[in-house]
Amino acid sequence: MNETTNVILAGVGGQGVILASELLALAAVRVGHDTKQTEVHGIAQRGGSVHSHVRFGGTVYSPLIKPGEADVLIATEKLEALRFAHYVREGGVIVMNSYELPPIRQAQDRPIRQASRLRSGQAQGRPIGAGGHYPHEATDFLRSKGFCVIAFNATERAAALGNPRVSNVMLLGAASPYLSISEEIWKATLEERLPTRLLEINRRAFAEGRRVANDTKSGES
């Protein structure tokens, strides 16, 4: 196993980015991969930008992923998908929650950026419109750059299951068909990491995300 899989998970505090990255890392370890994980928190526990790098494969020396080298980006919100899109390799996968959560105070955020040069190993961002308006058009833009984009309202679907907070696990489920980890490993990982009272709804959320991704893949084939 010499090939390394690189995954970035991005969102804001309180959206479960760190839990999702822990689940991914645990699943990779369970497979037998050498696995490295790191995380960066924003200035606030809730509302600040949070992202995590997870790398797994034969031998992994560093947890950090360079721009243009991520195979998969999992973003809990459109703004974060655009913020980290330059990390994704050409033809890579972006799993994105289409639920919109505009920043409470634009001044707290870095300028909202579109990647105008999204090529492997090289990217340069430009602001989206004057004043940094919210990127409603993010899905079409990212697809126009050649990424495989799985975009759906995970928050709404999770709420329909009974708890919008499981949207993070739903997004992880949507990324799972692209990660070469079996369903049995994922099920065992959820059982290992999650408390019993939350296990069933997270199982359902993961399965729903996986179904959405597989339906999208079938539609594109």
XYZ file of C-alpha atoms in Angstrom:
221
model
C 0.000 0.000 0.000
C 2.086 2.902 -1.218
C -0.682 5.182 -2.396
C -1.886 7.806 0.065
C -5.438 9.125 0.235
C -5.726 12.791 1.226
C -8.943 14.182 2.696
C -9.760 17.644 4.023
C -12.837 18.286 6.148
C -13.888 21.917 6.552
C -16.642 23.829 8.295
C -17.262 26.086 11.249
C -17.245 25.377 14.962
C -20.221 23.376 16.167
C -20.838 21.545 12.874
C -19.073 18.326 13.836
C -16.039 18.612 11.572
C -13.672 17.167 14.174
C -15.933 14.209 14.951
C -16.234 13.405 11.249
C -12.450 13.545 10.847
C -12.005 11.265 13.868
C -14.433 8.748 12.365
C -12.535 8.797 9.076
C -9.178 8.351 10.800
C -10.501 5.493 12.952
C -11.947 3.748 9.901
C -8.633 4.046 8.061
C -6.750 2.628 11.056
C -9.227 -0.240 11.262
C -8.462 -1.092 7.628
C -4.761 -1.236 8.532
C -3.589 2.006 6.965
C -0.884 4.205 8.386
C -2.978 7.248 9.294
C -2.194 10.846 10.213
C -4.690 13.506 11.295
C -4.417 17.147 12.234
C -6.930 19.896 12.916
C -7.045 23.689 13.019
C -9.622 25.584 15.048
C -10.865 29.102 14.389
C -10.817 31.884 16.940
C -14.196 30.876 18.328
C -15.406 27.474 19.482
C -18.628 28.019 17.558
C -18.741 30.098 14.414
C -15.018 30.115 13.660
C -13.549 28.215 10.737
C -12.429 24.667 11.552
C -10.681 22.240 9.242
C -8.942 18.911 9.520
C -6.473 17.025 7.334
C -6.619 13.218 7.251
C -4.061 11.193 5.300
C -3.925 7.409 5.124
C -2.132 4.755 3.113
C 1.027 2.642 3.232
C 3.465 4.993 4.963
C 2.379 8.528 5.821
C 5.046 10.894 7.130
C 3.081 14.115 7.581
C -0.576 14.898 8.321
C -0.512 18.071 6.239
C -1.975 18.179 2.738
C -0.531 20.623 0.231
C -2.702 22.700 -2.136
C -3.691 20.677 -5.184
C -3.165 17.301 -3.473
C -6.445 16.505 -1.684
C -8.438 13.664 -3.216
C -11.615 14.557 -1.338
C -12.912 17.711 0.346
C -15.854 17.408 2.728
C -17.385 20.825 3.432
C -20.249 21.468 5.831
C -21.145 24.704 4.036
C -20.679 26.381 0.626
C -18.377 29.109 1.887
C -15.973 26.559 3.341
C -16.066 24.517 0.129
C -14.825 27.540 -1.801
C -12.322 28.473 0.879
C -10.589 25.086 0.641
C -11.244 24.111 -2.994
C -7.702 25.047 -4.004
C -6.471 22.101 -1.935
C -8.304 19.622 -4.174
C -6.456 17.949 -7.026
C -7.652 18.218 -10.595
C -10.663 15.924 -11.009
C -10.964 15.473 -7.233
C -14.185 15.091 -5.265
C -15.949 17.816 -3.282
C -18.783 16.709 -0.993
C -20.654 19.831 0.044
C -23.632 20.679 2.213
C -25.773 23.039 0.129
C -27.335 24.466 3.296
C -26.424 28.150 3.444
C -25.003 29.698 6.605
C -23.869 33.270 5.835
C -21.278 34.698 8.240
C -22.803 36.642 11.128
C -20.221 39.375 10.726
C -18.481 39.641 7.386
C -15.651 41.550 9.048
C -14.741 38.471 11.090
C -14.239 36.404 7.974
C -11.512 36.423 5.398
C -12.732 37.670 2.017
C -14.942 35.088 0.353
C -12.851 33.616 -2.428
C -13.409 31.834 -5.682
C -10.526 29.783 -7.002
C -9.807 31.160 -10.448
C -6.807 28.916 -11.015
C -7.715 25.507 -9.638
C -5.147 23.195 -11.107
C -3.131 20.470 -9.500
C -0.576 21.999 -7.149
C -1.478 25.574 -7.996
C -4.337 27.905 -7.047
C -5.011 31.587 -6.586
C -8.209 33.014 -5.146
C -10.227 36.030 -6.123
C -13.088 37.637 -4.192
C -16.598 36.705 -5.261
C -18.132 39.985 -6.234
C -17.799 43.373 -4.621
C -18.097 43.230 -0.857
C -17.859 39.424 -0.752
C -21.473 38.423 -1.295
C -22.571 34.943 -0.265
C -21.583 32.307 -2.894
C -25.000 30.929 -3.838
C -23.512 29.789 -7.169
C -20.739 27.711 -5.572
C -21.896 24.322 -6.881
C -21.960 25.349 -10.541
C -18.679 27.211 -10.184
C -16.844 24.244 -8.694
C -18.219 21.879 -11.311
C -17.086 24.273 -14.028
C -13.542 23.822 -12.703
C -13.661 20.084 -13.314
C -14.346 18.833 -9.806
C -16.759 15.999 -9.089
C -19.215 17.782 -6.789
C -21.714 15.971 -4.564
C -23.930 18.789 -3.263
C -27.115 18.326 -1.252
C -28.854 19.852 1.755
C -27.484 17.586 4.455
C -28.858 19.795 7.237
C -32.407 19.496 5.919
C -32.113 15.748 5.368
C -30.617 15.245 8.828
C -33.451 17.260 10.369
C -35.916 14.984 8.589
C -34.244 12.041 10.326
C -34.773 13.764 13.665
C -31.546 15.660 14.376
C -29.864 18.235 12.102
C -26.608 17.774 14.021
C -25.962 14.438 12.284
C -25.429 16.243 8.976
C -21.666 15.814 9.504
C -21.980 12.027 9.486
C -24.311 12.236 6.493
C -21.645 14.150 4.553
C -19.046 11.574 5.587
C -21.387 8.899 4.264
C -21.611 10.770 0.964
C -17.813 10.794 0.726
C -17.455 7.130 1.664
C -17.890 5.653 -1.864
C -14.745 7.562 -2.867
C -12.585 6.420 0.058
C -12.044 2.668 -0.551
C -13.245 1.680 2.925
C -15.871 -1.059 3.164
C -19.338 -0.557 4.620
C -18.512 -3.137 7.297
C -15.557 -1.047 8.457
C -17.688 2.085 8.577
C -20.380 0.322 10.616
C -17.812 -0.980 13.095
C -16.238 2.476 13.377
C -19.555 4.141 14.160
C -20.192 1.529 16.854
C -16.739 2.077 18.350
C -16.810 5.869 18.488
C -20.427 6.914 19.053
C -22.503 6.576 22.242
C -25.250 3.966 22.071
C -28.046 6.529 22.310
C -26.820 8.289 19.150
C -25.735 5.260 17.169
C -28.930 4.459 15.265
C -29.616 7.973 13.977
C -25.990 8.313 12.889
C -26.192 4.974 11.097
C -29.232 6.240 9.235
C -27.515 9.544 8.442
C -24.433 7.772 7.097
C -26.566 5.452 4.970
C -28.552 8.384 3.571
C -25.389 10.240 2.580
C -23.967 7.143 0.928
C -27.233 6.647 -0.975
C -27.178 10.249 -2.241
C -23.596 9.859 -3.473
C -24.292 6.548 -5.193
C -27.381 8.015 -6.871
C -25.281 10.947 -8.079
C -22.598 8.618 -9.429
C -25.235 6.544 -11.241
C -26.735 9.671 -12.777
C -23.354 10.782 -14.096
C -22.421 7.416 -15.607
